[in-house]
XYZ file of C-alpha atoms in Angstrom:
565
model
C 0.000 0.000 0.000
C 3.075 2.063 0.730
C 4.558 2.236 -3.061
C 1.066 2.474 -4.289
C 1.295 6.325 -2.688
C 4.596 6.589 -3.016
C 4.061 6.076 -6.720
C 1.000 7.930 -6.638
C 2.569 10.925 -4.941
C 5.426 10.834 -7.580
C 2.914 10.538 -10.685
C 0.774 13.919 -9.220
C 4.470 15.701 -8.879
C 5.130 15.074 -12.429
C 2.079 16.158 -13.760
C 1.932 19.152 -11.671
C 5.272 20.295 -13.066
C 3.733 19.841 -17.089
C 0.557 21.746 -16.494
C 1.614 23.832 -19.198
C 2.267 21.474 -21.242
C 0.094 18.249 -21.457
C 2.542 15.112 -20.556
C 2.844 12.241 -23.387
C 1.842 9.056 -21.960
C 4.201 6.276 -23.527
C 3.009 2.461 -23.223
C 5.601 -0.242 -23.298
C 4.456 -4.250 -23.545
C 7.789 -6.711 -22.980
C 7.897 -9.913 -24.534
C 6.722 -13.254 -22.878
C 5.078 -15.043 -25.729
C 2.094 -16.995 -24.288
C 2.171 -15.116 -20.747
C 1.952 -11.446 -23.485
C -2.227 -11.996 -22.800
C -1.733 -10.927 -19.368
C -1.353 -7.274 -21.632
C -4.763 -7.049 -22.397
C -5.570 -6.734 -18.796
C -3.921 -3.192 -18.598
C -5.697 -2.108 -22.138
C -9.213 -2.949 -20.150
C -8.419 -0.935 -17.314
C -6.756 2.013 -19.884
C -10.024 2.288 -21.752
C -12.062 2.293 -18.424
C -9.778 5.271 -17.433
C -10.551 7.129 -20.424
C -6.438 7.334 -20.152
C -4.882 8.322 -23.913
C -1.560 6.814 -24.630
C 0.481 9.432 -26.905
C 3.035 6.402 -28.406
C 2.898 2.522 -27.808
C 5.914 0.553 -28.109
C 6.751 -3.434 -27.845
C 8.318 -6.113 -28.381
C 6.926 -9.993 -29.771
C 3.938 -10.514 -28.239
C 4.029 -7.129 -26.588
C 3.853 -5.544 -30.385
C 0.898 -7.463 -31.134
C -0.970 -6.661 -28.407
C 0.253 -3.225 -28.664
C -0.718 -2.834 -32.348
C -4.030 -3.681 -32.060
C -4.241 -0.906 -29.690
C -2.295 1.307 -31.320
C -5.059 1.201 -34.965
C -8.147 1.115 -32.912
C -9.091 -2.415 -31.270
C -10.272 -1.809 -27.643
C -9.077 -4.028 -24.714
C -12.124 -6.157 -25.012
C -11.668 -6.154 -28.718
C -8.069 -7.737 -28.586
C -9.588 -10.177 -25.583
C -12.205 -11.585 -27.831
C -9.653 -11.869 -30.756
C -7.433 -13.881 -28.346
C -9.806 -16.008 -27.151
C -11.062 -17.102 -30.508
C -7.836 -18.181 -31.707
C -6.563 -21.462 -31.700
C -2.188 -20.439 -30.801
C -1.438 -23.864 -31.221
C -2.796 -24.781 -34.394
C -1.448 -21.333 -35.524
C 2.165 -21.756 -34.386
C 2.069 -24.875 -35.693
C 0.888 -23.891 -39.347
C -1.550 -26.760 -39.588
C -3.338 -26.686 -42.628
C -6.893 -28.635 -43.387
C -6.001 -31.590 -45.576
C -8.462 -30.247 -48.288
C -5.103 -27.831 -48.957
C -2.860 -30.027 -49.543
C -1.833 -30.894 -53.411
C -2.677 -34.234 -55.003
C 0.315 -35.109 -55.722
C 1.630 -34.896 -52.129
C -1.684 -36.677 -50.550
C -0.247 -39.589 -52.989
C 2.796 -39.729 -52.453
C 3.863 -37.138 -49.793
C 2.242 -38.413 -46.861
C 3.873 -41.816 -46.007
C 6.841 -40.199 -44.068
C 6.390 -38.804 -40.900
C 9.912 -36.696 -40.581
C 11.558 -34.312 -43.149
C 15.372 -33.120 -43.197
C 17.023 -30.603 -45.873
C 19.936 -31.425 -47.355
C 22.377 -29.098 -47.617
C 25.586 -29.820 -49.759
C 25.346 -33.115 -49.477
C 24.740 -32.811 -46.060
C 21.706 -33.720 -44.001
C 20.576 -30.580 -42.111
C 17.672 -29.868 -39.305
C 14.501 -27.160 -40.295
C 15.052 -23.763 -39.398
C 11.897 -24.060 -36.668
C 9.206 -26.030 -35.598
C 7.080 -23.717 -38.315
C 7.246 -21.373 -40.879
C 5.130 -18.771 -39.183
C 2.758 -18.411 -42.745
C -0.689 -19.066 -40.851
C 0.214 -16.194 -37.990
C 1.792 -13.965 -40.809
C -2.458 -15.046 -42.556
C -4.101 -13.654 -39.298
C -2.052 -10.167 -38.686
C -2.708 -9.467 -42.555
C -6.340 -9.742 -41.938
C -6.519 -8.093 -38.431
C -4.005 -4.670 -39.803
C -6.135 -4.809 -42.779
C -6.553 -1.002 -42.383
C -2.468 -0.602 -42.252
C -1.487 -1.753 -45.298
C -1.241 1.354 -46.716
C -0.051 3.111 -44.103
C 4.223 2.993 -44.529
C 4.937 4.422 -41.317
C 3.647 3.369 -38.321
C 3.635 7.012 -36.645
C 0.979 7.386 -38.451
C -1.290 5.160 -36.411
C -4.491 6.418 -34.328
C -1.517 5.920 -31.553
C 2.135 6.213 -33.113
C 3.814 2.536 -32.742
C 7.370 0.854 -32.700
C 8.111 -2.461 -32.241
C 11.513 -4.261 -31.830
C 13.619 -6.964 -34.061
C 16.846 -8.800 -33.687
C 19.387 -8.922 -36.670
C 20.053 -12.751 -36.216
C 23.395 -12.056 -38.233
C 24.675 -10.048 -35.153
C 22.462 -9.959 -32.519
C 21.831 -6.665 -32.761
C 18.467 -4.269 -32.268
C 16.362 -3.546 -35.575
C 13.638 -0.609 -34.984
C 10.406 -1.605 -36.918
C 8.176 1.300 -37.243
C 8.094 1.650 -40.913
C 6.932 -0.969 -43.831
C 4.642 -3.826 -43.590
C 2.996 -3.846 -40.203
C 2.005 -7.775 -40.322
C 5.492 -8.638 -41.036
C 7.311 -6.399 -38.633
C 4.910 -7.944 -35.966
C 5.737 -11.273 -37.122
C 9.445 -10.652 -37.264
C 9.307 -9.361 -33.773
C 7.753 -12.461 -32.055
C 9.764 -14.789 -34.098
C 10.925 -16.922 -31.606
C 13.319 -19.023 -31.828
C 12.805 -23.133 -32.633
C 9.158 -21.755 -32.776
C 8.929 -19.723 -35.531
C 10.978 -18.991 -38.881
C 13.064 -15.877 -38.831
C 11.935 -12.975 -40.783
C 13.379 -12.081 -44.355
C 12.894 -7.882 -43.994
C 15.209 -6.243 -46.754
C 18.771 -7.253 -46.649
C 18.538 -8.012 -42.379
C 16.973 -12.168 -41.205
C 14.967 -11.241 -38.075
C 14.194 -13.101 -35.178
C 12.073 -12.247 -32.077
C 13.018 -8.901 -31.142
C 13.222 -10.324 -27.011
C 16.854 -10.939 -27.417
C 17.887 -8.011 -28.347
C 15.921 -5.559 -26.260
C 13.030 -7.372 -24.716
C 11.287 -4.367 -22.571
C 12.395 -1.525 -24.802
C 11.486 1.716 -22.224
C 14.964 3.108 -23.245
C 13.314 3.639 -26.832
C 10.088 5.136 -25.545
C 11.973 7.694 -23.768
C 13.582 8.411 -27.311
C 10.399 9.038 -28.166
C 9.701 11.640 -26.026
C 7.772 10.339 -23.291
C 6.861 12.148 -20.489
C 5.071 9.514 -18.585
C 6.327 5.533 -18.915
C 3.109 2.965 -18.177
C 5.661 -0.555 -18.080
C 3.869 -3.858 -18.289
C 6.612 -6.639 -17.793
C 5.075 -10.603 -18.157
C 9.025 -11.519 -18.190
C 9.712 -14.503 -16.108
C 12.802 -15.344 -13.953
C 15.810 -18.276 -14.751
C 14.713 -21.152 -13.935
C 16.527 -23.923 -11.564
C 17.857 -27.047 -13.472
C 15.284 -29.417 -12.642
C 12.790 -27.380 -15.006
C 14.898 -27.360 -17.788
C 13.138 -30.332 -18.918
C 12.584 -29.314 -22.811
C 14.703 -27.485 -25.384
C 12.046 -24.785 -25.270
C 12.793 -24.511 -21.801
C 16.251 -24.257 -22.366
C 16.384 -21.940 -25.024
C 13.928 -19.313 -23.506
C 16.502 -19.728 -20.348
C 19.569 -18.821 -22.510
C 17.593 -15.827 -24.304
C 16.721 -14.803 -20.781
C 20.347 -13.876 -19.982
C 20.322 -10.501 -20.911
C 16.978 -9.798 -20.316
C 16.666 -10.511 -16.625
C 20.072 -8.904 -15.639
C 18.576 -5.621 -17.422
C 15.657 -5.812 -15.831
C 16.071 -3.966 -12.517
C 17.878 -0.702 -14.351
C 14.921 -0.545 -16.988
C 12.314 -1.139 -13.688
C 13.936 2.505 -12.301
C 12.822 3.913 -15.669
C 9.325 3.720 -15.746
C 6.843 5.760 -13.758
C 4.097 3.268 -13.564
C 5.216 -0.238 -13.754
C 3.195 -3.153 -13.575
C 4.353 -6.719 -13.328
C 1.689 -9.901 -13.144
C 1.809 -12.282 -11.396
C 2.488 -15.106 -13.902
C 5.919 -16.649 -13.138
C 4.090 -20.192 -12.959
C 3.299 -19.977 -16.697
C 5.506 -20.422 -19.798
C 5.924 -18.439 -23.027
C 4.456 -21.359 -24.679
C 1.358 -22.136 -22.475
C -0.971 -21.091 -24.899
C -3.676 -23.516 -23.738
C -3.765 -21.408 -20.338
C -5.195 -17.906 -21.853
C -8.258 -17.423 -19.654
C -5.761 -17.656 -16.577
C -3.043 -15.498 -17.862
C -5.925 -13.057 -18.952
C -7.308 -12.846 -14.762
C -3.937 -12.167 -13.670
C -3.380 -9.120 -16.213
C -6.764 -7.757 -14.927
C -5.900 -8.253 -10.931
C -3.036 -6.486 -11.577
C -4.281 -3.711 -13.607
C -6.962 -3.194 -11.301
C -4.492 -2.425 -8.075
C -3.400 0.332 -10.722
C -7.047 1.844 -11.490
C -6.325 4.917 -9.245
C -3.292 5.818 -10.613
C -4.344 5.587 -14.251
C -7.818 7.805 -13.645
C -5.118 10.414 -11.988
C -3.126 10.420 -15.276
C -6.271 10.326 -17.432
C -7.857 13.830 -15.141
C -4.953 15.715 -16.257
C -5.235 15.306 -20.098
C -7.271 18.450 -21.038
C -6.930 17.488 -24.995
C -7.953 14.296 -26.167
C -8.049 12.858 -29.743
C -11.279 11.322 -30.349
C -10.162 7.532 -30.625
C -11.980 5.747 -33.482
C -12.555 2.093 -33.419
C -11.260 -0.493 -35.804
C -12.964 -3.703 -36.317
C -12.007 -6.961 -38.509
C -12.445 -5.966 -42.304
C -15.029 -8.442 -43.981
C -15.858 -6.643 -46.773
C -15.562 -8.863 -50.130
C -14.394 -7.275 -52.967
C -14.105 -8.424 -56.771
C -10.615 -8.843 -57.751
C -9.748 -7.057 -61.448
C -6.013 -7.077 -61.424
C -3.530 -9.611 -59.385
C -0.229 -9.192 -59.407
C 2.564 -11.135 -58.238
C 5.783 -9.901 -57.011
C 9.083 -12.497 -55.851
C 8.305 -15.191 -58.668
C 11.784 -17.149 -59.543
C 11.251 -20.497 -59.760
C 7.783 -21.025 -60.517
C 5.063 -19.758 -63.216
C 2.436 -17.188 -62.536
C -0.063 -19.961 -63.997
C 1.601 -22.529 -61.185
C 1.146 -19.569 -58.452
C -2.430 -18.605 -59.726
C -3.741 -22.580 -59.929
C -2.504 -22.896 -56.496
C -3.997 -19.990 -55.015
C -7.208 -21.298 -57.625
C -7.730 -17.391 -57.730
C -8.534 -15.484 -61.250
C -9.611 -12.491 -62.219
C -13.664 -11.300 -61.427
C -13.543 -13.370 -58.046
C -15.592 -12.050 -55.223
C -13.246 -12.653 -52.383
C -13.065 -11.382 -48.579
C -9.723 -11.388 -46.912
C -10.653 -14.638 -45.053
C -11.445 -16.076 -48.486
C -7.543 -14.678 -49.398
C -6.398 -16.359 -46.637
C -7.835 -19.987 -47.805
C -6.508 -19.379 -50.982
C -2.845 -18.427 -49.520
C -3.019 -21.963 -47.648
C -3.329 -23.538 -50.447
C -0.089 -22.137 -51.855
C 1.550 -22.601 -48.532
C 0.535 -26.365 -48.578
C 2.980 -26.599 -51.642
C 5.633 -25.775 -49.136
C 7.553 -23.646 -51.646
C 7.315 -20.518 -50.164
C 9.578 -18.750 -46.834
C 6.824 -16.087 -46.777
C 3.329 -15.311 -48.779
C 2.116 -11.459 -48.416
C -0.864 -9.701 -50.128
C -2.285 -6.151 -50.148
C -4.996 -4.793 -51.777
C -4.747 -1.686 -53.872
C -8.307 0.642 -55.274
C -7.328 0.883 -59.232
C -8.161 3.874 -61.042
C -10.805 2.501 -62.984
C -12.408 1.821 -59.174
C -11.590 -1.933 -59.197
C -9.548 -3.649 -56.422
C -6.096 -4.898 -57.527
C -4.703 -7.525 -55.346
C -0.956 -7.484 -55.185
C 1.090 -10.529 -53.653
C 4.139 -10.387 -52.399
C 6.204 -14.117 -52.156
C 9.682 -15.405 -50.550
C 10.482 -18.426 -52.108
C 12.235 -21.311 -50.573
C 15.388 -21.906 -52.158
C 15.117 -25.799 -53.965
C 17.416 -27.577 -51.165
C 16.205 -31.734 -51.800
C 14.905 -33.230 -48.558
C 15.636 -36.939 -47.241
C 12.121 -38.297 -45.262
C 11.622 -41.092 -43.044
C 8.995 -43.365 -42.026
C 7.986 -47.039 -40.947
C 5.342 -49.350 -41.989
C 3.836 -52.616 -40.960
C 0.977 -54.842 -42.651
C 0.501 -58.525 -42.644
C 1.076 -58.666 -47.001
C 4.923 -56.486 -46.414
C 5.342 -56.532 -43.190
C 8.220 -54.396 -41.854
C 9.326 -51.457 -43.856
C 11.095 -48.012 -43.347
C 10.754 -45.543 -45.573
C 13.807 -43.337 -47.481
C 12.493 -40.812 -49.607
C 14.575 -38.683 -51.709
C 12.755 -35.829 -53.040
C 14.105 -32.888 -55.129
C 11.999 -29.782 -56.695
C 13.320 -28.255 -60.019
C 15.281 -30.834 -61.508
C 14.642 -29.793 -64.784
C 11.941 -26.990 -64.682
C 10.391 -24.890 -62.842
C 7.470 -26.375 -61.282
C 8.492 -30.128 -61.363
C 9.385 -32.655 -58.546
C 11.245 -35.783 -58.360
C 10.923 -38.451 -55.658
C 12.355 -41.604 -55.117
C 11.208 -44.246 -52.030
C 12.819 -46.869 -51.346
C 10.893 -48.856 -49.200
C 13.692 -51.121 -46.909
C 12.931 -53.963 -44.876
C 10.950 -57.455 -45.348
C 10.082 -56.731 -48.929
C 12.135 -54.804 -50.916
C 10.481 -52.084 -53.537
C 10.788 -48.544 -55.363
C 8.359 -45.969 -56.354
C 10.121 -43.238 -58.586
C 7.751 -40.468 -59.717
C 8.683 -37.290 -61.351
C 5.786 -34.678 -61.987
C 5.263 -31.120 -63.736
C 2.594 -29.395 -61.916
C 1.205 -26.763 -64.575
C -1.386 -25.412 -62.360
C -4.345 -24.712 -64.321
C -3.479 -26.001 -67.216
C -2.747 -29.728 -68.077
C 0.257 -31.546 -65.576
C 2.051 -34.607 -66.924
C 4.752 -36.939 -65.308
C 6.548 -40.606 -64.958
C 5.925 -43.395 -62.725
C 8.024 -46.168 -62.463
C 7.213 -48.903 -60.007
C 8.775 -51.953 -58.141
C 7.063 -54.023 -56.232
C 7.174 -57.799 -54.737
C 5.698 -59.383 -52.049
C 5.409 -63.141 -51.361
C 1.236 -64.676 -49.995
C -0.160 -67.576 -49.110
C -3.225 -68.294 -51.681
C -6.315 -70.781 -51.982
C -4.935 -73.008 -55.370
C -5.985 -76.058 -57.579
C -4.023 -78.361 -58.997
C -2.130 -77.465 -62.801
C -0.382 -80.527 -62.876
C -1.108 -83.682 -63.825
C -0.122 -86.282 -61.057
C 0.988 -84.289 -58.495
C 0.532 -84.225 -54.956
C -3.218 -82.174 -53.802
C -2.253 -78.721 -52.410
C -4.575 -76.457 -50.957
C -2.749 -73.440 -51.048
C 0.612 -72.544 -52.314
C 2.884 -69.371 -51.213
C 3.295 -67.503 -53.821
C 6.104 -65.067 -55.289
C 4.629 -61.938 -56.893
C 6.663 -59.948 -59.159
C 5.529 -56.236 -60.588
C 7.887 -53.741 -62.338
C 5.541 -50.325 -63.941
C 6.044 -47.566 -66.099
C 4.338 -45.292 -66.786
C 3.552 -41.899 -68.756
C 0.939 -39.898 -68.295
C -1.360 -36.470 -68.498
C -3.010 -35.008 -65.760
C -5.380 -32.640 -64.600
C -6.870 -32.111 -60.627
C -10.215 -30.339 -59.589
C -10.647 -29.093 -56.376
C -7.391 -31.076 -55.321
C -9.952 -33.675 -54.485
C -10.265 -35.184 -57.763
C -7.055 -37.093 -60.202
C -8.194 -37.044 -63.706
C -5.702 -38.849 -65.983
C -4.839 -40.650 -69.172
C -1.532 -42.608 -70.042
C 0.671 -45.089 -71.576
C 1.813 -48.038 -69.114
C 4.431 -50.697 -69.787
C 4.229 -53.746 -67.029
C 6.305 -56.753 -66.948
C 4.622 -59.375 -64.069
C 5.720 -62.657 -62.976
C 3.898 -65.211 -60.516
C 5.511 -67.899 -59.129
C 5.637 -70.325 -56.627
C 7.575 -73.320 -55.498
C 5.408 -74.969 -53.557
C 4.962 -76.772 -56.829
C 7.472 -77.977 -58.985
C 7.712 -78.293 -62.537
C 10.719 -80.125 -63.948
C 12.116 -79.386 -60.311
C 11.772 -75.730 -61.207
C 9.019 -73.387 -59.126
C 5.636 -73.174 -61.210
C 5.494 -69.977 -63.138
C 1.717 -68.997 -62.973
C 2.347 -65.491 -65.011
C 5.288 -64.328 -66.897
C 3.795 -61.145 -69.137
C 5.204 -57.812 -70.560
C 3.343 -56.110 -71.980
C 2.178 -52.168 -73.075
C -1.496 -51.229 -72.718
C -3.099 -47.156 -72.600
C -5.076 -46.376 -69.495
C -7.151 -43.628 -67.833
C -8.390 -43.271 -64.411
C -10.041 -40.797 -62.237
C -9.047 -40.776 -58.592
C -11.134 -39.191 -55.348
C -9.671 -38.036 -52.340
C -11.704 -36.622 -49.555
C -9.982 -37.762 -46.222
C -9.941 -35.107 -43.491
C -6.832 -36.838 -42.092
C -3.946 -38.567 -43.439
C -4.301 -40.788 -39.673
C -6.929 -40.903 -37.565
C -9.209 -39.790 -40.323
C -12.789 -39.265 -39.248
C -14.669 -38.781 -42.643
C -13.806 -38.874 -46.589
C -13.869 -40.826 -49.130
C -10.416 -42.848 -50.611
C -10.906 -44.050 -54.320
C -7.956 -44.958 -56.720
């Protein structure tokens, strides 16, 4: 109760001293990732105050939170956004199977772990995700920034904060693409991609300058309101997980800064949330009580502020844009190693479509499904004629093969593991290669090699091994030999094939070919001239067509579809 005057007392002293001049009230959010909610707590009690914040500055999760503020989302606003979204399924880009390409619900979805190689060298992914579905959701919630270049230009003037992963150094984001500064900033390591932004790769801005009040007073800020949801080092028996152990080494720096930035700040709040971790997303109604408890032990102070501001802006509100609009121009920026008619079939997006951004969004999972692409951007752009043009902006992922691994086990092969070399770009643009080789019990290959023309007609090569060895119900071929009920039987198949393609909806295959097959059956359960009985020896070339549905939700644990080849 004592600091609460004591702060109190020292607030009333400062704005006694600016009566002639109205004091600029600077907001700074820290970093935290999951325990960043606990933020929204202190907007609620701001907008109850009537309080105006002058400049708003964060970093990661703290720059979300305080960019929704800062172009016109209330408290309760940025609550109910957080509470509809599903952080998991976000951080971990999870994508409906209805996305995902034919070719790859074929083929693709057999291995269960994925490596790069890199100069002939197998290498790990850069993070646990790419970061594409949280880049989708900040370019539909800043709808209203993206043509705003400079982020003083807000309702409430905004920085966030970036570290140059090169050299660990601080990167300022308040101009450019707001979506991608924000996702830059809260790129956290293992988690999350880092951030292509001109020449600089970005990762969360927390290890460089996690509670940035040193910028704020930059600013000009007469009046610091700190809310810190930064942790403390843990002891060695919870360093149980390499997120653990990371966010400990990252914490270094930020907790032995923490106390001299603390004696910075006029108002500074800190929840009580040191039982939760940056990644305990699940736990958002919890972390969301604490940030209210704690801003409400500050409701005093913040009406005293809010008395003394004689001039207030009038704040407007923003809300989710879902307006559709009817596309007349699309352009597409950061195409190298694909067509605009591969890009366009993929996004299934042409000219005259009546789309919302939510609708974009669908279609820009669809690209991302082809797993080509660092980083998919979009704005949209009022033509002169008065028609929208919708202007996409793509980072392409550089054409490194991939080895993937997985097991199988059925009664007919029984035990397998999977090799799959797969390579994109062999010899154009929008093909793939992929070789399995399927070792264990039964030996095999599939080799496929596909050009994916997007709208227009694909085409490709399939060669095939296979052999497996049954048991089978059998009558007797020879004269005078002993009765035998069933035989075991040795079954040979080696396939080529060429063929034309096209996909609708990416749930149907519609296809015609040429197909050379060699097969032989065998067995030596009976003998013939004390040689095994060949049943079928053919080779032979045929044409063939077939159509093929796909409709699974799930590649496992599938709860509805339909599987037809």
């Amino acid at each position: 109760m004592k600091k609460q005057f004591l702060l109190l007392f020292l607030v009333n002293s400062m704005l006694f001293f600016a009566q002639q001049k109205q004091p600029k009230i600077g907001l700074v959010l820290s970093g935290g990732g999951a325990k960043g909610f606990a933020h929204v707590g202190v907007l609620k009690e701001i907008d109850k105050a009537g309080l105006q914040i002058d400049y708003i500055g964060g970093t990661s999760i703290g720059a979300i939170v305080g960019a929704l503020y800062a172009v016109g989302y209330s408290g309760a606003q940025t609550e109910k956004i957080i509470l509809e979204t599903d952080f998991v399924a976000l951080l971990r880009d999870k994508l409906p199977r209805s996305t995902t390409p034919f070719f790859e619900k074929e083929y693709g979805e057999k291995a269960v772990i994925s490596f790069p190689i890199v100069k002939r060298k197998i290498g790990l992914p850069k993070a646990v995700s790419k970061g594409q579905n949280m880049l989708n959701l900040l370019l539909e919630l800043f709808s209203e920034t993206e043509n705003i270049s400079d982020f003083s230009e807000f309702q409430i003037p905004f920085f966030s904060i970036g570290t140059d992963v090169e050299t660990g150094g601080q990167v300022l984001l308040e101009k450019g693409s707001l979506p991608i500064a924000l996702r830059a900033s809260g790129s956290f390591p293992t988690l999350l991609n880092p951030v292509p932004l001109g020449d600089t790769l970005l990762i969360d801005g927390g290890v460089a300058n996690n509670f940035p009040v040193d910028l704020m007073r930059e600013k000009g800020a007469d009046i610091i309101i700190g809310v810190d949801v930064q942790g403390r080092l843990y002891e060695k028996e919870k360093l149980t997980s390499v997120v653990a152990i990371l966010n400990q080494i990252v914490s270094y720096k930020i907790y032995n800064q923490r106390d001299f930035k603390k004696n910075q700040i006029e108002v500074y709040m800190h929840p009580e949330i040191s039982k939760y971790n940056v990644v305990d997303f699940d736990k958002k109604i919890e972390i969301l009580k604490e940030g209210e408890k704690t801003a409400a032990k500050y409701a005093k102070i913040l009406n005293e502020i809010a008395l003394k501001q004689t001039h207030k802006k009038k704040r407007r509100t923003t809300t989710k844009n879902t307006q559709k609009v009817v596309l007349s121009k699309i352009t597409i920026h950061g195409i190298k190693n694909h067509s605009r008619a591969y890009v366009l079939g993929k996004l299934n997006l042409m000219q005259g479509d009546l789309v919302s951004r939510n609708d974009i969004t669908k279609r820009i999972h669809l690209l991302s499904a082809t797993n080509n692409y660092e980083q998919i951007s979009y704005s949209l752009k009022e033509t002169i004629a008065g028609g929208t043009e919708i202007i996409f902006s793509l980072v392409e992922l550089s054409k490194k093969p991939t080895l993937d691994l997985g097991v199988h086990y059925d009664v007919l092969y029984e035990s397998s593991v999977l090799a799959r070399y797969k390579q994109e770009g062999v010899f154009t643009n929008n093909d793939v290669f992929s070789f399995d080789a399927i070792l264990g019990d039964k030996l095999r290959y599939n080799l496929n090699y596909f050009v994916d023309n997007g709208f227009y007609f694909s085409y490709g090569f399939r060669s095939r091994y296979n052999r497996f060895s049954a048991n089978t119900a059998f009558n007797n071929l020879v004269p005078n030999s002993p009765v035998v009920h069933s035989v075991n039987l040795k079954y040979i198949d080696f396939t080529n094939q060429l063929f034309v393609q096209t996909t609708f909806d990416r749930k149907f295959a519609l296809g015609i070919g040429l197909e050379q097959k060699k097969l032989n059956v065998s067995t030596e359960t009976v003998l013939e001239n004390n040689a095994a009985t060949v049943l079928d020896d053919t080779n032979y070339l045929n044409a063939f067509g077939y159509l093929k549905l796909d409709t699974y939700d799930q590649n496992i644990l599938l709860k509805k579809g339909i599987l037809q080849i």
